[in-house]
Tab-separated table of C-alpha atoms and ligand atoms in Angstrom:
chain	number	residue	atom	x	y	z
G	77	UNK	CA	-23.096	-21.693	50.200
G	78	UNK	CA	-22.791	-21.667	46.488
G	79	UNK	CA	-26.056	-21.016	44.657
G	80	UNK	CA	-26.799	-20.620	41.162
G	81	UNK	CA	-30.250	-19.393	40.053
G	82	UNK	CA	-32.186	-19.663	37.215
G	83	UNK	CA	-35.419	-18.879	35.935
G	84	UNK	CA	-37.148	-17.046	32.608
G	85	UNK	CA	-36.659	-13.341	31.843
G	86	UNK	CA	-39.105	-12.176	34.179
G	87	UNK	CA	-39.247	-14.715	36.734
G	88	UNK	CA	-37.870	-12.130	39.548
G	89	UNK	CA	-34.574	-13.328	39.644
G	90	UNK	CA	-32.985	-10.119	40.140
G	91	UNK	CA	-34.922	-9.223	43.212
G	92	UNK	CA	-35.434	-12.421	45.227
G	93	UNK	CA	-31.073	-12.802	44.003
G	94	UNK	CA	-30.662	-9.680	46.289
G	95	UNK	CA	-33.036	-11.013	49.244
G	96	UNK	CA	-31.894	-13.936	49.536
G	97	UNK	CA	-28.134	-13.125	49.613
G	98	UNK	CA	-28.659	-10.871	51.899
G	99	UNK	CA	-30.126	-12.885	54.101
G	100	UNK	CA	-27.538	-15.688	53.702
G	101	UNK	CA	-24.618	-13.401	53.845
G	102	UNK	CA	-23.224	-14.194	50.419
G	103	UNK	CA	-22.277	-11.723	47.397
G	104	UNK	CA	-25.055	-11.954	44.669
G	105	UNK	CA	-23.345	-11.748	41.432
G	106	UNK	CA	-25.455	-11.133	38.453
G	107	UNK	CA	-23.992	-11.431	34.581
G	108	UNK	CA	-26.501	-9.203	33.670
G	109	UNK	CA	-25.730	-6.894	35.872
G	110	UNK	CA	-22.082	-6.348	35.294
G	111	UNK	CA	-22.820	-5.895	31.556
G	112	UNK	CA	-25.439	-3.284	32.222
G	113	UNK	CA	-22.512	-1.515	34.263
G	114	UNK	CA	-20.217	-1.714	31.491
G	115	UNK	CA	-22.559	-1.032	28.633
G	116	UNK	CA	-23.303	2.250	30.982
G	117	UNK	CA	-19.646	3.025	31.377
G	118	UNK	CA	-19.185	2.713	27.676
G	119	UNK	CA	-15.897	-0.014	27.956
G	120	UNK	CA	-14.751	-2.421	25.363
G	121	UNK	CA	-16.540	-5.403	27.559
G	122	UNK	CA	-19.648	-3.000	27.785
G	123	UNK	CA	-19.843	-2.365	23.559
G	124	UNK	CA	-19.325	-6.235	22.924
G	125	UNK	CA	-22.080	-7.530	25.523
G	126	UNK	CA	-24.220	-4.990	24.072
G	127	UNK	CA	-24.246	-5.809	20.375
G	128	UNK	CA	-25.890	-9.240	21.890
G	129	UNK	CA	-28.319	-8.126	24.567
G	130	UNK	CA	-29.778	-5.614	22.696
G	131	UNK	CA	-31.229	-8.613	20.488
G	132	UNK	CA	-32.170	-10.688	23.603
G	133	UNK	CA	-29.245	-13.223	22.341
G	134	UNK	CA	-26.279	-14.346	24.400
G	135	UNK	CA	-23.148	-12.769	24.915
G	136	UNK	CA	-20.089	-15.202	24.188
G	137	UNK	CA	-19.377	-17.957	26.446
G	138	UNK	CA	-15.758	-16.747	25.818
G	139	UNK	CA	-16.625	-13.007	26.914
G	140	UNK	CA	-19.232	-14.106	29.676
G	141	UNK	CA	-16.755	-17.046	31.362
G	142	UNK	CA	-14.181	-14.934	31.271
G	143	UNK	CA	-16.044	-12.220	33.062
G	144	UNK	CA	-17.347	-14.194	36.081
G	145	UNK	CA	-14.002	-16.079	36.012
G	146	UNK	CA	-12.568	-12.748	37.249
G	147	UNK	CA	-15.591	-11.847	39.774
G	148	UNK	CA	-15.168	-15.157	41.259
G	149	UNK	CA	-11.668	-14.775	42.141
G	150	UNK	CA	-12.447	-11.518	44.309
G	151	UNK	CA	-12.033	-12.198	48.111
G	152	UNK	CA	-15.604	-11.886	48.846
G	153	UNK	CA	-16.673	-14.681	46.647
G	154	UNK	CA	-14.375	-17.086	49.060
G	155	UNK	CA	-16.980	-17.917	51.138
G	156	UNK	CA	-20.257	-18.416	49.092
G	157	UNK	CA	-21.971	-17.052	46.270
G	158	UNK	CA	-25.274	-16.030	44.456
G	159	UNK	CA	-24.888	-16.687	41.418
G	160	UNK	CA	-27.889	-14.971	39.315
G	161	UNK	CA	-28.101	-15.431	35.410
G	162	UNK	CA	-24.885	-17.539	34.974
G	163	UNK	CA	-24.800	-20.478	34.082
G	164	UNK	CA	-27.124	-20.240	30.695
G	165	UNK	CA	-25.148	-22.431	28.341
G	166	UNK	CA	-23.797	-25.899	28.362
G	167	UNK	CA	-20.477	-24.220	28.122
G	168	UNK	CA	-20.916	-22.370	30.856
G	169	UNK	CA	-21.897	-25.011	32.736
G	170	UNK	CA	-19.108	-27.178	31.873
G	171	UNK	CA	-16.833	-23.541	32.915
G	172	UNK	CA	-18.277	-23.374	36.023
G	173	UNK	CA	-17.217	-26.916	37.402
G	174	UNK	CA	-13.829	-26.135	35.994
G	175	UNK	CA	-13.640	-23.377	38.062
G	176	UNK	CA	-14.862	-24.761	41.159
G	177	UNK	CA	-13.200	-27.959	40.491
G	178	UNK	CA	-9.334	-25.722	40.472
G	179	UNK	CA	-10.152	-24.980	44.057
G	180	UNK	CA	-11.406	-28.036	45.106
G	181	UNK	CA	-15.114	-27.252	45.508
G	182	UNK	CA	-18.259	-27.166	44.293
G	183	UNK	CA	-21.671	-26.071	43.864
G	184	UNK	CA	-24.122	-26.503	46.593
G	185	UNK	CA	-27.354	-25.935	44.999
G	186	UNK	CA	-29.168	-24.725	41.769
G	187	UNK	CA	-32.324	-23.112	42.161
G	188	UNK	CA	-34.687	-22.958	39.220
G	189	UNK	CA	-37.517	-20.338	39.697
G	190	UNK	CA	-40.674	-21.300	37.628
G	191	UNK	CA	-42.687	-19.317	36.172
G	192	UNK	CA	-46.148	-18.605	33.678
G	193	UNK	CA	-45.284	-17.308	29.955
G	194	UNK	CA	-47.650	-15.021	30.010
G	195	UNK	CA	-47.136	-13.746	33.223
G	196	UNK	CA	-43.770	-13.214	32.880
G	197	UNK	CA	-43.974	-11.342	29.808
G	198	UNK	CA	-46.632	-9.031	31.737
G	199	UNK	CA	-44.340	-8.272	34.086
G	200	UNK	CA	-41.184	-7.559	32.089
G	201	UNK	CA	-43.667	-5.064	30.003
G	202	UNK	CA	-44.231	-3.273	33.553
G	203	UNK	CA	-40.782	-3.237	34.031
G	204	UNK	CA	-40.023	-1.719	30.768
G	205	UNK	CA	-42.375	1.561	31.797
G	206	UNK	CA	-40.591	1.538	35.044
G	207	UNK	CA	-37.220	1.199	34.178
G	208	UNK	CA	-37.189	1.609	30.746
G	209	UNK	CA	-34.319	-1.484	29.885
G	210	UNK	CA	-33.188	-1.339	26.482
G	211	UNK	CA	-33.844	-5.340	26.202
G	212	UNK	CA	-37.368	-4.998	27.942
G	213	UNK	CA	-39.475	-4.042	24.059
G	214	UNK	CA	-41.792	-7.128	23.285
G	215	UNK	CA	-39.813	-8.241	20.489
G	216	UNK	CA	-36.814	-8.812	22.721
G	217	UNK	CA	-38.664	-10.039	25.854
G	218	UNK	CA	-39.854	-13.209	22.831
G	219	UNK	CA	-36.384	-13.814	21.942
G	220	UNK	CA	-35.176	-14.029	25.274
G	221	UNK	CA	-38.085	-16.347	26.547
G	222	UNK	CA	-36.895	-18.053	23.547
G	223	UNK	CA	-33.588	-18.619	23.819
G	224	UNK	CA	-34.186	-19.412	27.898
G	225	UNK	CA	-36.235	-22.424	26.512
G	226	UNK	CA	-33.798	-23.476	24.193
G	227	UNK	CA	-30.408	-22.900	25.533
G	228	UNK	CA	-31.067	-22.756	29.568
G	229	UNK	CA	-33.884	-24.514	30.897
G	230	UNK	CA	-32.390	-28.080	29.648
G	231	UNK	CA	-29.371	-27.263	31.651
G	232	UNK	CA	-31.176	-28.207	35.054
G	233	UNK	CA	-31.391	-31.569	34.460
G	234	UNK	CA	-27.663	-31.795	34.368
G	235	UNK	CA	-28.032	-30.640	38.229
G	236	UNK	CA	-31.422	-32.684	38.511
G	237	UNK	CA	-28.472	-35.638	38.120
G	238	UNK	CA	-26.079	-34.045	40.296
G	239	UNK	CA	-29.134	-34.097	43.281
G	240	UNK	CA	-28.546	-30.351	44.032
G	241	UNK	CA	-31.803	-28.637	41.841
G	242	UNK	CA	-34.648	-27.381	43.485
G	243	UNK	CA	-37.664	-25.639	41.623
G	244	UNK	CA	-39.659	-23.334	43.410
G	245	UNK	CA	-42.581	-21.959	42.063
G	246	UNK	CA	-41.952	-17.836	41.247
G	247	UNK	CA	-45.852	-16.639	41.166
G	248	UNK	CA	-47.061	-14.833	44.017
G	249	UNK	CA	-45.913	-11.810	45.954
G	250	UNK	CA	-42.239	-10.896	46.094
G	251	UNK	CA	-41.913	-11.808	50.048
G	252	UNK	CA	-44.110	-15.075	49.686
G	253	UNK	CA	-41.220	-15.916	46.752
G	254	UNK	CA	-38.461	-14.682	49.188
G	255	UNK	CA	-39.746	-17.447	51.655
G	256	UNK	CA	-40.186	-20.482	49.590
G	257	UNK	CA	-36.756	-19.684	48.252
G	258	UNK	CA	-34.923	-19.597	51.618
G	259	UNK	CA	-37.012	-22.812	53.041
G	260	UNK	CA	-35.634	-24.686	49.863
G	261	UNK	CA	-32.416	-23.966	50.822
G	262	UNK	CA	-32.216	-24.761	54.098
T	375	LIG	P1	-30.291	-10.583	32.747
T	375	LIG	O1	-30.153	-9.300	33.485
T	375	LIG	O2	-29.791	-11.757	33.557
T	375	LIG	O3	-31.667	-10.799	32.207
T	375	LIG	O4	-29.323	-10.493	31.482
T	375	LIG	C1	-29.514	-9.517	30.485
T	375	LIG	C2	-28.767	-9.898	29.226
T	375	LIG	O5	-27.355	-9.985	29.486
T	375	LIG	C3	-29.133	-11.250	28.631
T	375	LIG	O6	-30.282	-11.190	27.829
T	375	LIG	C4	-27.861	-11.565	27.830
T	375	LIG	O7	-27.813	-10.819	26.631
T	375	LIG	C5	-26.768	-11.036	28.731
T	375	LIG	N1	-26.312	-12.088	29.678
T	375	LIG	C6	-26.470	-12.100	31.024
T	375	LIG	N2	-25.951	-13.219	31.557
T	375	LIG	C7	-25.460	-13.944	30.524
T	375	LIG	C8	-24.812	-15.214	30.416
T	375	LIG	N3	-24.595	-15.975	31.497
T	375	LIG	N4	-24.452	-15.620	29.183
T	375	LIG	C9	-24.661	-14.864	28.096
T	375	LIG	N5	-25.286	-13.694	28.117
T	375	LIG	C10	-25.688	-13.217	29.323
């Protein structure tokens, strides 16, 4: 299978990305992730993504397509993928067919986790004191609700079209989320 997810900052993304591709067998790739990495390691990908993040803005489409570009091409993406936090822009959208398209293939769903403003900026606040992400202070959490509303969440109705969104609603316990997400997909 070939997933993308989306949701807000916040919706849980991260961790029901990692249950559920477990559970399906496929690699969960997450954007965010592989910057964090690099950031961390201190390489030329890592300073550029982080002159963006650490404003809650976008890195590049030309950095960011690029990026997963490469990750898709690795053998265990052959088979199936999670992909968790890309696509975000129109761009990358229009990137991702491209690259599916080369091969022949396509995607096979895009699930769009919902969730409640204020909840979600609750629970990124949490996460801040827990993890302590550099992107996690209010201020950043509001631009990157904002630029989710403005730059992201109109993307699903290009998949809406297609007839491969679902939207499954993100409030609730982790393993209650976990469920709903795997019965949409089946
Ligand atoms: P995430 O872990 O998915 O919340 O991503 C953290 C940050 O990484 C975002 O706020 C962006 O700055 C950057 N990022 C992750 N994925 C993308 C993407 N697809 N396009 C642009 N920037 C991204």
């Amino acid at each position: 299978m070939r997933i993308v997810l989306m949701g807000p900052p916040g919706a849980g993304k991260g961790t029901q990305a990692a249950a559920i591709s477990g559970s399906l067998g496929i690699p969960h790739i997450s954007t965010g992730e592989i910057f964090r990495k690099n950031v961390g390691e201190g390489t030329e990908l890592g300073k550029e993504a982080q002159k963006y993040m650490e404003k809650g803005e976008y890195v590049p489409d030309s950095v960011t397509n690029a990026m997963v570009k490469d990750r898709l091409a690795q053998p265990d993406a052959a088979n199936g993928f999670l992909l968790d936090g890309y696509p975000r822009t129109a761009e990358q959208v229009q990137e991702l067919n491209t690259m599916l398209a080369e091969t022949g293939l396509k995607l096979d769903k895009c699930v769009e986790i919902t969730a409640d403003t204020d909840e979600v900026v609750q629970r990124l606040l949490k996460r801040a004191e827990l993890e302590g992400r550099p992107d996690d202070t209010e201020e950043v959490i509001r631009r990157r609700m904002e630029v989710y509303a403005e730059q992201t969440a109109p993307l699903t109705a290009m998949y809406a079209e297609q007839g491969i969104l679902v939207q499954v609603d993100g409030m609730g316990g982790v393993e209650e989320v976990t469920e709903r997400l795997l019965a949409a997909l089946r």
